[in-house]
Each structure stands twice: as structure tokens, then as C-alpha cells.
Short mmCIF file of C-alpha atoms in Angstrom, two decimals:
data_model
loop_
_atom_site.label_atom_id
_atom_site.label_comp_id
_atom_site.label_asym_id
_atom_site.label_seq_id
_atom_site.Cartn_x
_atom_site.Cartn_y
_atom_site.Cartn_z
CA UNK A 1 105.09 95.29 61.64
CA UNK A 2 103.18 98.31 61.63
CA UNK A 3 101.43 98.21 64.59
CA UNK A 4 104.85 97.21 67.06
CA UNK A 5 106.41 100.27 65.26
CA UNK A 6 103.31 102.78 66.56
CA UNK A 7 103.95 100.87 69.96
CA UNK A 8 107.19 100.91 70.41
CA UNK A 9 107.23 104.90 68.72
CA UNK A 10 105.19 106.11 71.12
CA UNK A 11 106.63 104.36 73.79
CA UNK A 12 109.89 106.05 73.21
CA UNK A 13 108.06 109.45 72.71
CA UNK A 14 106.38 108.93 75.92
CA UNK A 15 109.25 107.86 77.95
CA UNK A 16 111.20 110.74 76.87
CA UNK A 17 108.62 113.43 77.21
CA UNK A 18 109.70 115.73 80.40
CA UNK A 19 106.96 118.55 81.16
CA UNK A 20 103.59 119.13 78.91
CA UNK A 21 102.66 118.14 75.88
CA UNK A 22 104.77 120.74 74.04
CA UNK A 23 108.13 119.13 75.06
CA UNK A 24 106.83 116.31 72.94
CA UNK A 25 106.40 118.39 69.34
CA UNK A 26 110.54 117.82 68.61
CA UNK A 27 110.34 114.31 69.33
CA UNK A 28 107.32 113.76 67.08
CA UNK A 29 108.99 115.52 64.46
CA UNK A 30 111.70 113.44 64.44
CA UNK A 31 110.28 110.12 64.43
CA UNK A 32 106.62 110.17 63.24
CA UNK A 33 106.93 112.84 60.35
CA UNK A 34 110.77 111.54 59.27
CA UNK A 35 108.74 107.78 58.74
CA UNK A 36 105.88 109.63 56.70
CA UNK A 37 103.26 109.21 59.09
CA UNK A 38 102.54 112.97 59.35
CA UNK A 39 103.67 115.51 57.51
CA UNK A 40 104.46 118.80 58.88
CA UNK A 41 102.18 121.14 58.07
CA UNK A 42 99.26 118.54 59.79
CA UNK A 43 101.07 118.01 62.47
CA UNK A 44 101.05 122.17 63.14
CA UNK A 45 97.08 121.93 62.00
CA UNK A 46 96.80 118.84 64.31
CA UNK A 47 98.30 120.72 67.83
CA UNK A 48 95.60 123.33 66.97
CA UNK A 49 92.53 120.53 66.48
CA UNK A 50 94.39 119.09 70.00
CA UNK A 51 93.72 122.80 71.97
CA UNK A 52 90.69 122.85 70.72
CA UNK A 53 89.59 119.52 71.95
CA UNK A 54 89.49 118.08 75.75
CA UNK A 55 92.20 115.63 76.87
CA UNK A 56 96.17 115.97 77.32
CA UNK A 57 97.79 116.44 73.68
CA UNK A 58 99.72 113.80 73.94
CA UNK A 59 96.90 110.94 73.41
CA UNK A 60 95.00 113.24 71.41
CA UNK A 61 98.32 113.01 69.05
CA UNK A 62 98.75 109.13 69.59
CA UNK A 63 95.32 108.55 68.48
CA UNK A 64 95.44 110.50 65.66
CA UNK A 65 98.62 109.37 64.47
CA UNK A 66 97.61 105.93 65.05
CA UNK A 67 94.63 106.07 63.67
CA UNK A 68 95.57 107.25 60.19
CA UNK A 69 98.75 105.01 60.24
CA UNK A 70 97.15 101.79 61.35
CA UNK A 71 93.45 102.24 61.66
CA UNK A 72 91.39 101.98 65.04
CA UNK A 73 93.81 99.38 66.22
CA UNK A 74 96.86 101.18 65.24
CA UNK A 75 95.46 104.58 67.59
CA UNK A 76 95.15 101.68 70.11
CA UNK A 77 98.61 100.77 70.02
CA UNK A 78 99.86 103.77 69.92
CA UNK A 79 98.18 105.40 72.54
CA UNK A 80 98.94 102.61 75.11
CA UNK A 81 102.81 103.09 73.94
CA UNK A 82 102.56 106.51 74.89
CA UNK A 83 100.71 106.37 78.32
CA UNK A 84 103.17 102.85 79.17
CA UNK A 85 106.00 104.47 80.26
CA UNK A 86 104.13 106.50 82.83
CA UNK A 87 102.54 103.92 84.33
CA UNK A 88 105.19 101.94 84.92
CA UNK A 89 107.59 104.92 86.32
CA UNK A 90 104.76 106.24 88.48
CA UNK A 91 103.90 103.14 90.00
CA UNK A 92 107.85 102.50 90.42
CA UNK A 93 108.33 105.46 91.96
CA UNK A 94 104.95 106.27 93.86
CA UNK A 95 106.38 103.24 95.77
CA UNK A 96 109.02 104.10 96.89
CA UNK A 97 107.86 107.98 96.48
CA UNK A 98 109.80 110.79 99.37
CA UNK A 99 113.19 109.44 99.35
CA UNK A 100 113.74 109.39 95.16
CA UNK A 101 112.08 112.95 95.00
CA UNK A 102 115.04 114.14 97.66
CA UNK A 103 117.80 112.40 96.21
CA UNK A 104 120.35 114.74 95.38
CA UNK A 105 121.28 112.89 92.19
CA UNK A 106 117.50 113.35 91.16
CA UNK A 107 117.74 116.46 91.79
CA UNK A 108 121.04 117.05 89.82
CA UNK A 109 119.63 115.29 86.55
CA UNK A 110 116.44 117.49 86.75
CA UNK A 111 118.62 120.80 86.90
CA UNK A 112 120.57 119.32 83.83
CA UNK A 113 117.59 118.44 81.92
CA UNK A 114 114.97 121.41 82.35
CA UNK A 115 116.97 124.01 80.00
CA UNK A 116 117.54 120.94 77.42
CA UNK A 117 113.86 120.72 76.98
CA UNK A 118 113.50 124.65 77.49
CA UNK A 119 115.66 124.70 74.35
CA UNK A 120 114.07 122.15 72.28
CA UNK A 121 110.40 123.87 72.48
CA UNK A 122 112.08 126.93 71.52
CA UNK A 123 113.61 125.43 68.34
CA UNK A 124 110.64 124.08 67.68
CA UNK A 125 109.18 127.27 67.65
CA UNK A 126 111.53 129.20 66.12
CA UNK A 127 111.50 126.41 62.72
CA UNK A 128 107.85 126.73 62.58
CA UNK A 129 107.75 130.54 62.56
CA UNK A 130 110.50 129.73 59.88
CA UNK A 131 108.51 127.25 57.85
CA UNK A 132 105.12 129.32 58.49
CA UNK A 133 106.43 132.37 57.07
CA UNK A 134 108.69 131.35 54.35
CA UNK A 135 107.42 127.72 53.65
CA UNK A 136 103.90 127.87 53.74
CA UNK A 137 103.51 125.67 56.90
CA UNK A 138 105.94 122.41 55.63
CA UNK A 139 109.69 121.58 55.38
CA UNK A 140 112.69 123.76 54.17
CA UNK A 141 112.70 121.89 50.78
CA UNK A 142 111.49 123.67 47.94
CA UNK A 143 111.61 127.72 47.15
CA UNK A 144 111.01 129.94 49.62
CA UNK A 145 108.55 132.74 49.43
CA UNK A 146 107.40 135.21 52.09
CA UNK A 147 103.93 134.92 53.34
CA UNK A 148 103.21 138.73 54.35
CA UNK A 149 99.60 137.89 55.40
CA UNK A 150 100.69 134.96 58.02
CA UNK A 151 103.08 137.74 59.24
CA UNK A 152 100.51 140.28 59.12
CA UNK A 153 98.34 137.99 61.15
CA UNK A 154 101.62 137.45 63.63
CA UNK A 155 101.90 141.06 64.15
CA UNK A 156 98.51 141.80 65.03
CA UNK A 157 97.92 138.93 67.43
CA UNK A 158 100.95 139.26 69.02
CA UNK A 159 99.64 143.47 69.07
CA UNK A 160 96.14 142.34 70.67
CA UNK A 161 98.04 139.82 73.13
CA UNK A 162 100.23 142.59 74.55
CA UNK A 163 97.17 144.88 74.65
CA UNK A 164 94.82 142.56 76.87
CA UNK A 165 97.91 141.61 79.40
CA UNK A 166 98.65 145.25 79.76
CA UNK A 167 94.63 145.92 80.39
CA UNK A 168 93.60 142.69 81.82
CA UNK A 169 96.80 142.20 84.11
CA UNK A 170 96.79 138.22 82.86
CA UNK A 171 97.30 136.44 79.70
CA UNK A 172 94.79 135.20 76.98
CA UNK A 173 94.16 131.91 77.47
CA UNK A 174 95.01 129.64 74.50
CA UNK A 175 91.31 128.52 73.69
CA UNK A 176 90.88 131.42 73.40
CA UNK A 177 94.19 132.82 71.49
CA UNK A 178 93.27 130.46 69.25
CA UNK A 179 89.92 131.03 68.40
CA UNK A 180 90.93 134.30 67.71
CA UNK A 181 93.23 133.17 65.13
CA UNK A 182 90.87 130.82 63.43
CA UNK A 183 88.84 134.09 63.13
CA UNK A 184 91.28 136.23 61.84
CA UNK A 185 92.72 133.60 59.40
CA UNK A 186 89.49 133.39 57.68
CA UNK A 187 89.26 137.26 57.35
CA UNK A 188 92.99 137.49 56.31
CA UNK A 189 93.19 134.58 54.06
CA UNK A 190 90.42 134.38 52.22
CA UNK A 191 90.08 138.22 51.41
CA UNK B 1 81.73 102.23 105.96
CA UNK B 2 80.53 100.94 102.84
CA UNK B 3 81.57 103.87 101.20
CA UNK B 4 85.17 103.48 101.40
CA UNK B 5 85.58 100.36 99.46
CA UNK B 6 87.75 99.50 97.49
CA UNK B 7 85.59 98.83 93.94
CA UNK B 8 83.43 102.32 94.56
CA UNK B 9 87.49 103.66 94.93
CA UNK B 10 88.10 101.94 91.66
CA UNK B 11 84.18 103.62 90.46
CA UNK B 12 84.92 106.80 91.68
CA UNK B 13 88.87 107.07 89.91
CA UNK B 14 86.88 105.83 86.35
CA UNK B 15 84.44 108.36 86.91
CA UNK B 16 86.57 111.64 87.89
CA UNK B 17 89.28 110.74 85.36
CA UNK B 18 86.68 110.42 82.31
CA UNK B 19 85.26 113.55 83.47
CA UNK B 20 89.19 115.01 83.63
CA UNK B 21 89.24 113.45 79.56
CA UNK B 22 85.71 115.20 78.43
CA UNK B 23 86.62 118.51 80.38
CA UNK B 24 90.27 119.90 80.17
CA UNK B 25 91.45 121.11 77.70
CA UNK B 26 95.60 121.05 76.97
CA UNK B 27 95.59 118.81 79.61
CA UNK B 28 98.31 119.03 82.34
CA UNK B 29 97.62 121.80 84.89
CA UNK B 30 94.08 122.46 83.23
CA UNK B 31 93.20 119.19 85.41
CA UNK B 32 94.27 119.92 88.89
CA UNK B 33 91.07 121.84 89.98
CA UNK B 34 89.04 118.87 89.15
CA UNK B 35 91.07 116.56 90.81
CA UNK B 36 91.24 118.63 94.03
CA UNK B 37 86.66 119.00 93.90
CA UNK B 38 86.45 115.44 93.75
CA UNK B 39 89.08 113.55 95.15
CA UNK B 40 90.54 115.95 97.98
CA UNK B 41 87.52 117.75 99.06
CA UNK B 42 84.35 115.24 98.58
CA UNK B 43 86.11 112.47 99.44
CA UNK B 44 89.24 113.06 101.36
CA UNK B 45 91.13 110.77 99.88
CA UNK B 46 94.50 113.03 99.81
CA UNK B 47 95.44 116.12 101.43
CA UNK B 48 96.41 118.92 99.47
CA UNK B 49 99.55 118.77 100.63
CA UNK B 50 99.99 115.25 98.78
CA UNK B 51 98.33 117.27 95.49
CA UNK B 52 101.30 119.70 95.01
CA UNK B 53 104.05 116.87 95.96
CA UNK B 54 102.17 114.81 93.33
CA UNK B 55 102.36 117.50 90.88
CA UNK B 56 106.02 117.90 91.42
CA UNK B 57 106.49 114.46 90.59
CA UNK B 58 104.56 114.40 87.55
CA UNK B 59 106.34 117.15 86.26
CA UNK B 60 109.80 115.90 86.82
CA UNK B 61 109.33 112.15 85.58
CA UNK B 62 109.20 111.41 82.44
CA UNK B 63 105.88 110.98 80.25
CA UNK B 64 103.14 113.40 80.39
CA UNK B 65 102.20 115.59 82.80
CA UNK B 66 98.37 114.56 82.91
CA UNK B 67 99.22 110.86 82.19
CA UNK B 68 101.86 110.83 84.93
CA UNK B 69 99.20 112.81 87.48
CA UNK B 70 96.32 110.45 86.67
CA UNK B 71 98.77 107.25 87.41
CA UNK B 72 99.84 108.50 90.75
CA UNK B 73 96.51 109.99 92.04
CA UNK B 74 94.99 106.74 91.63
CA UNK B 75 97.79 104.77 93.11
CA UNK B 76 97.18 106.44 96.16
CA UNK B 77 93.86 106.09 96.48
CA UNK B 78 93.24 102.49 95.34
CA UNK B 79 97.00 100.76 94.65
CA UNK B 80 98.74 99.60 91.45
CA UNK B 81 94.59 99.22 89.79
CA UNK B 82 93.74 102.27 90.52
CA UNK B 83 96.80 104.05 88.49
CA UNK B 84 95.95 101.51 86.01
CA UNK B 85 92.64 102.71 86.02
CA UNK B 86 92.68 106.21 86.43
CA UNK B 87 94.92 106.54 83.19
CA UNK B 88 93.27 104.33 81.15
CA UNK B 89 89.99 106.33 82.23
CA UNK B 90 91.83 109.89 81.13
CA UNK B 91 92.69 108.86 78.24
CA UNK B 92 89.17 106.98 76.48
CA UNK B 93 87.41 110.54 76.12
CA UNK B 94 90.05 111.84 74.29
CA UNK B 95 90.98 109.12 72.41
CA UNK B 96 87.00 108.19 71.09
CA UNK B 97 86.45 112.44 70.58
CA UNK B 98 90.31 112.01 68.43
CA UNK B 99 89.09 108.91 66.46
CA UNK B 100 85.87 110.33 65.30
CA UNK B 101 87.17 113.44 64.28
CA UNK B 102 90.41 111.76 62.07
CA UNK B 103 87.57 110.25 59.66
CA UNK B 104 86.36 113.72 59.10
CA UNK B 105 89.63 115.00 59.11
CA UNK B 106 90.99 115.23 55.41
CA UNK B 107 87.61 116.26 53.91
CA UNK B 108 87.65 118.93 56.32
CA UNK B 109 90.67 120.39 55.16
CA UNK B 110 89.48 120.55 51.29
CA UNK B 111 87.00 123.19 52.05
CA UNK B 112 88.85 126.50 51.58
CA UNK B 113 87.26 128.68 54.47
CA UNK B 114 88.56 125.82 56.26
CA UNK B 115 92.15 125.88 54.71
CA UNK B 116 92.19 129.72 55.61
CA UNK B 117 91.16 128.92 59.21
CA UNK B 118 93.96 126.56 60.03
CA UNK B 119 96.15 129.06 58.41
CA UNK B 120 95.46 131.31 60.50
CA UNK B 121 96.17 128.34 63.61
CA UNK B 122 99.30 128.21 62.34
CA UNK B 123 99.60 131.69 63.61
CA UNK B 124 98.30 130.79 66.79
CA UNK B 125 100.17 128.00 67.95
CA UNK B 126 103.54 129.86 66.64
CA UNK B 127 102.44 132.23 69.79
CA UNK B 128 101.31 129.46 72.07
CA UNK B 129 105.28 127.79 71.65
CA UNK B 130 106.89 130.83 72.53
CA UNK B 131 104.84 131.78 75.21
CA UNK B 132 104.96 128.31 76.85
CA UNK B 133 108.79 129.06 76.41
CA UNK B 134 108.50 132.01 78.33
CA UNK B 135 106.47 130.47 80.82
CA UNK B 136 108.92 127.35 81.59
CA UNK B 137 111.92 129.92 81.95
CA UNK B 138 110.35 130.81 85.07
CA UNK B 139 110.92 127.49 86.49
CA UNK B 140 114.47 127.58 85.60
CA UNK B 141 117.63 128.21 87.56
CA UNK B 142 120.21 130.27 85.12
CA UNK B 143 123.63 129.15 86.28
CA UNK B 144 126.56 128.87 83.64
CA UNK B 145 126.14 124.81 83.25
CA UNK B 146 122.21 125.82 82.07
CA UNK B 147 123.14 128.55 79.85
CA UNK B 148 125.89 126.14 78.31
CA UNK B 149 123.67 123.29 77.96
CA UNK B 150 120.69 125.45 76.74
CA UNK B 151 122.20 127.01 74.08
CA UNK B 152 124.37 123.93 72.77
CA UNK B 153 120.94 122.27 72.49
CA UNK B 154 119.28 124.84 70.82
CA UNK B 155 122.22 125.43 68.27
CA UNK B 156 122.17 122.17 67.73
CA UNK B 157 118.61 121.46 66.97
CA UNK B 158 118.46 124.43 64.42
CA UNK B 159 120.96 123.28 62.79
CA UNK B 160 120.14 119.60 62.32
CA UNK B 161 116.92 121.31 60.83
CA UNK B 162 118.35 122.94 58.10
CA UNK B 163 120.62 120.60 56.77
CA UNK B 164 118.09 117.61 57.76
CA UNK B 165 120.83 114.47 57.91
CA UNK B 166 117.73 111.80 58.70
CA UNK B 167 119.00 111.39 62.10
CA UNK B 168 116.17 110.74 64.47
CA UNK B 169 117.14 110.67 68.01
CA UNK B 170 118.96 114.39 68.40
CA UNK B 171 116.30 115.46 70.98
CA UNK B 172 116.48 112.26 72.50
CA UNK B 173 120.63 112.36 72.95
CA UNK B 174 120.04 116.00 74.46
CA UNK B 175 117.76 115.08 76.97
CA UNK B 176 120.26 112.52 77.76
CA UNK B 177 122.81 114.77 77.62
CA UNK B 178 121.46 117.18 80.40
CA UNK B 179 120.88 114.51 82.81
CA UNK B 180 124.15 112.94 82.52
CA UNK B 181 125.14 116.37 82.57
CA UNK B 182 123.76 116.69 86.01
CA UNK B 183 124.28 113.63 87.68
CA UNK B 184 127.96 114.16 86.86
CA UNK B 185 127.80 117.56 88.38
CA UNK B 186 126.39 116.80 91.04
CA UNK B 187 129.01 113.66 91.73
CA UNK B 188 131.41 116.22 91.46
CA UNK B 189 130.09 118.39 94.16
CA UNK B 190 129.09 121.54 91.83
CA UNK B 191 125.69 121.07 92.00
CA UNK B 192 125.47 121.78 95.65
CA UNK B 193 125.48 125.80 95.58
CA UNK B 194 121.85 125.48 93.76
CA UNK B 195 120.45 123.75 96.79
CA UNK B 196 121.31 126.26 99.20
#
């Protein structure tokens, strides 16, 4: 049934989800766009309509998902799966809080699992620079073609980004970064 | 006296975490100054100190940084309801703002200055990955075990990208992976020069 599938999905998502919202993308990719729920390219379109509206990104993502998979009680279900596992772990642990935090096996398993998901948002980023500028934006299938304005646009954000740190002493925030690129994409693309 | 009950506790987590939904944006960290206004400095309901241990916490646990926060905040100031609360109350902004916009969503998209715009935010969140990349190495130790563990998982993950064999749970098994990886390091004993 559709709607057990968005629950127990996200609830899987959720409970393996270490760190922001990012750490999530790989898992999503793996389970919501391999059962057709997404496809690529607007679930890169979708983190962008996520930064650009308030809440954490991953029930913006559940509700979207949900929504266009199972309707408003579908988002429902999937958002709950996705915020479950935290409540129940949180509460588990808030309870018994200062001892598990110290716990040198804790502490062991955190050290092991931080570059794991250090690696994983890397991938991710490196196969959507891939797909971005060779596969306009969706999977490997298909020919590939080089999109020189999506890497012109790279180049000169990335140039501007390097240029405000080194003047401003701090980095561009990503509302911003992003409206920026929204900007640019319309003069680059549509030209 | 009145002040301190428990239901106005219950009020005041709905409240704050709603306003946390409508107001941050990437969730996560973006939160943390409006938790510390309303619930450390006008009502005193944790110490600072109890912030930053909470924030450690959330990070390491699994789930979501802001989902995990918004649980344990409201444990402590109103018991198991008040987690309950607090992230159900995060999350209804977002989701009602998320709903509304999916119905729009795919007419949206049609419109070509539109097309060209999320184009271009393909662009943008290509530079958003890698710099949250660089900004999580900070927070991690290199030894050998993380450079070994690191680069296994990222070989592995480009890999299973390019020859795509359906398999779902690779990310999953990794994650696994490093924290078997460290409990049995730790069992071992070779875990304990990182503490010093």
C-alpha cells in the first residue's frame, strides 16, 4: 500500500540521516527516485525550492514527495515517517541523556561514521556536477552532451564566491548564493 | 507562579517552534538563535550550557538536525509532550507552505524563464554540496581508519552510480559500516589515542 511505503520510506530515510539535511540527498536518491517517485532532475530543482523556503529540508522534502505520490494524506505519512525516528531516539536518549553522550563506544561509532557521511555528500555532489554538465540535470542514461553555459555559470559563481570571501572575510550565505543563481540562469539561459 | 505551568509550557513550545517553521530557512543551525531569544533568555527554561550539549546531541543521533533539536528542547522543558509537541509544531509551517506550493509546482516549471531559472539552481546547489563538504571536514578527525573508510565510501558510491545495479541500501550499509567500524575499534583499544 502506497501510503505504508511513504511511511515506512521515510522512516528509514529519517532514521538513517546523521547531520543536516544534505546527508539525506544519497538516501533519497536511492529509494524515492529508484521507485519513480521523483526523478532526478526535480529532486535537484526541489533542494533549491527547499532553500528558498522556511523549515528544515527534510519535511519540506517529505511533504513534497508525499504529496505528489499519495496526495495530502500521503505528505502526511510521509512526513511523520521522517520526523518518527527522532522522536523516539531523542526521547530515549534525553532520558537517560550525560552518560550515553560519554560512552566511549558512542563515541567510537560517531568517529567511524562522520567521514562515511562526509563521503556520501561529496558523491552526491560530484554525480550532480556530472549529470548537470553532461546530462542536462537527470541520470547517466542517454547521450551525453556538454552544457558550456551551466559551466559557464559554474565558473563565474564559483569566481564571485571567492571574490566576496576574500573582500567580505565570510561566506555568501546560500539564500543568497542562490538567488544569485536564479538570476544569472535567466540571463545565461535564456539569451 | 501561574506562569510556569505546565499547558502555557506546552503554549509557549507550539508557539516558538511554529515561529522556528515560518522563519529559518535550511533549517538546522539557522534555528538556534531563536531558540536561545525565547526559550533561554525570556523564559529561562535552559541554560545555555544545556543549548550547546543539546546541539551536540542532535547532531550525533540520527534524524535531522532541526527535528532532533526541536524533540529534545521540548523534552526538557515540558516532558515526553512537549518533544511531541515541539516537533510536530516545527514541522506544520513547512509542511502547509510545501503542500501549497506542490499544486503549483509542475505548471511552474512549463514557463521557460522559469525553466532557465532552475537551471541556473542547478548551478547553485552544485556549490552549496561542496561547500557544505568543506564545511563538515572541519568537524572531522583525519586519522588512517577515516581516510580508509572515507574514501572506500566514496569509491564506492561513484561507482554504484555509473553502472546503476538497482541496489538501494549502499548508503545505508556505509553508514553501517562506519559505526561498526568504530565500535570495533574502539573494543579493540585503537580508538583511545583520539580521546586524548
Amino acid at each position: 500500500m502506497i501510503f505504508f511505503e511513504l511511511f515506512y520510506t521515510f522512516f528509514l530515510i529519517g532514521l538513517f540521516t546523521f547531520g543536516g539535511g544534505y546527508a539525506m540527498i544519497p538516501m533519497i536518491q536511492e529509494q524515492v527516485v529508484s521507485k519513480g517517485w521523483i526523478t532526478e532532475s526535480n529532486l535537484t530543482d526541489f533542494i533549491a525550492v527547499s532553500e528558498a523556503t522556511p523549515g528544515p529540508f527534510a519535511i519540506n522534502i517529505s511533504t513534497f514527495v508525499g504529496n505528489s505520490v499519495g496526495g495530502a494524506f500521503g505528505a502526511v505519512c510521509a512526513t511523520i515517517g521522517v520526523i518518527l525516528p527522532s522522536i523516539i531516539i531523542i526521547l530515549i536518549i534525553a532520558m537517560i541523556m550525560k552518560k550515553f553522550m560519554k560512552n566511549k563506544y558512542v563515541q567510537g561509532a560517531l568517529n567511524g561514521v562522520r567521514p562515511i557521511v562526509l563521503a556520501l555528500i561529496l558523491a552526491t555532489a560530484l554525480m550532480l556536477l556530472i549529470k548537470v554538465m553532461f546530462f542536462g540535470g537527470n541520470s547517466f542514461k542517454g547521450e551525453w552532451e556538454f552544457d558550456i553555459r551551466s559551466f559557464a555559470l559554474l565558473v563565474i559563481l564559483s569566481g564571485i564566491l571567492f571574490i566576496y570571501k576574500k573582500v567580505r572575510k565570510k561566506s555568501l550565505g546560500a539564500i543568497k548564493l542562490l538567488g544569485l543563481s536564479a538570476l544569472l540562469g535567466i540571463i545565461i539561459f535564456t539569451v | 507562579m501561574k506562569k510556569d505551568n505546565y499547558l502555557f509550557k506546552l503554549l509557549i513550545l507550539f508557539l516558538t517552534f511554529m515561529k522556528i517553521g515560518v522563519f529559518t530557512f535550511g533549517g538546522g543551525y539557522a534555528m538556534i538563535p531563536i531558540i536561545e531569544e525565547e526559550v533561554t533568555k525570556k523564559r529561562k527554561w535552559i541554560s545555555e550550557m544545556e543549548i550547546m550539549d543539546i546541539l551536540a546531541i542532535s547532531e550525533s543521533t540520527p534524524g535531522p538536525i532541526a527535528v532532533n533539536t526541536a524533540t529534545y528542547v521540548g523534552y526538557k522543558v515540558a516532558g515526553v509532550a512537549g518533544g511531541i509537541i515541539a516537533t510536530i509544531s516545527l514541522a506544520i509551517p513547512s509542511f502547509v507552505i510545501i503542500f501549497v506550493i506542490s499544486f503549483f509546482y509542475q505548471d511552474f516549471m512549463q514557463w521557460p524563464v522559469i525553466a532557465a531559472m532552475f537551471k541556473g539552481l542547478k548551478v547553485g546547489v552544485i556549490i552549496l554540496l561542496f561547500s557544505a563538504v568543506l564545511k563538515l571536514k572541519k568537524g572531522v578527525k583525519v586519522n588512517l581508519v577515516g581516510i580508509i573508510l572515507f574514501v572506500t565510501a566514496l569509491s564506492l558510491m561513484l561507482v554504484f552510480s555509473f553502472i546503476d545495479t538497482g541496489f538501494k541500501y549502499l548508503s545505508l550499509c556505509l553508514i553501517l559500516l562506519g559505526i561498526i567500524t568504530g565500535i570495533v575499534l574502539t573494543l579493540i583499544g585503537k580508538n583511545k589515542e583520539e580521546q586524548e
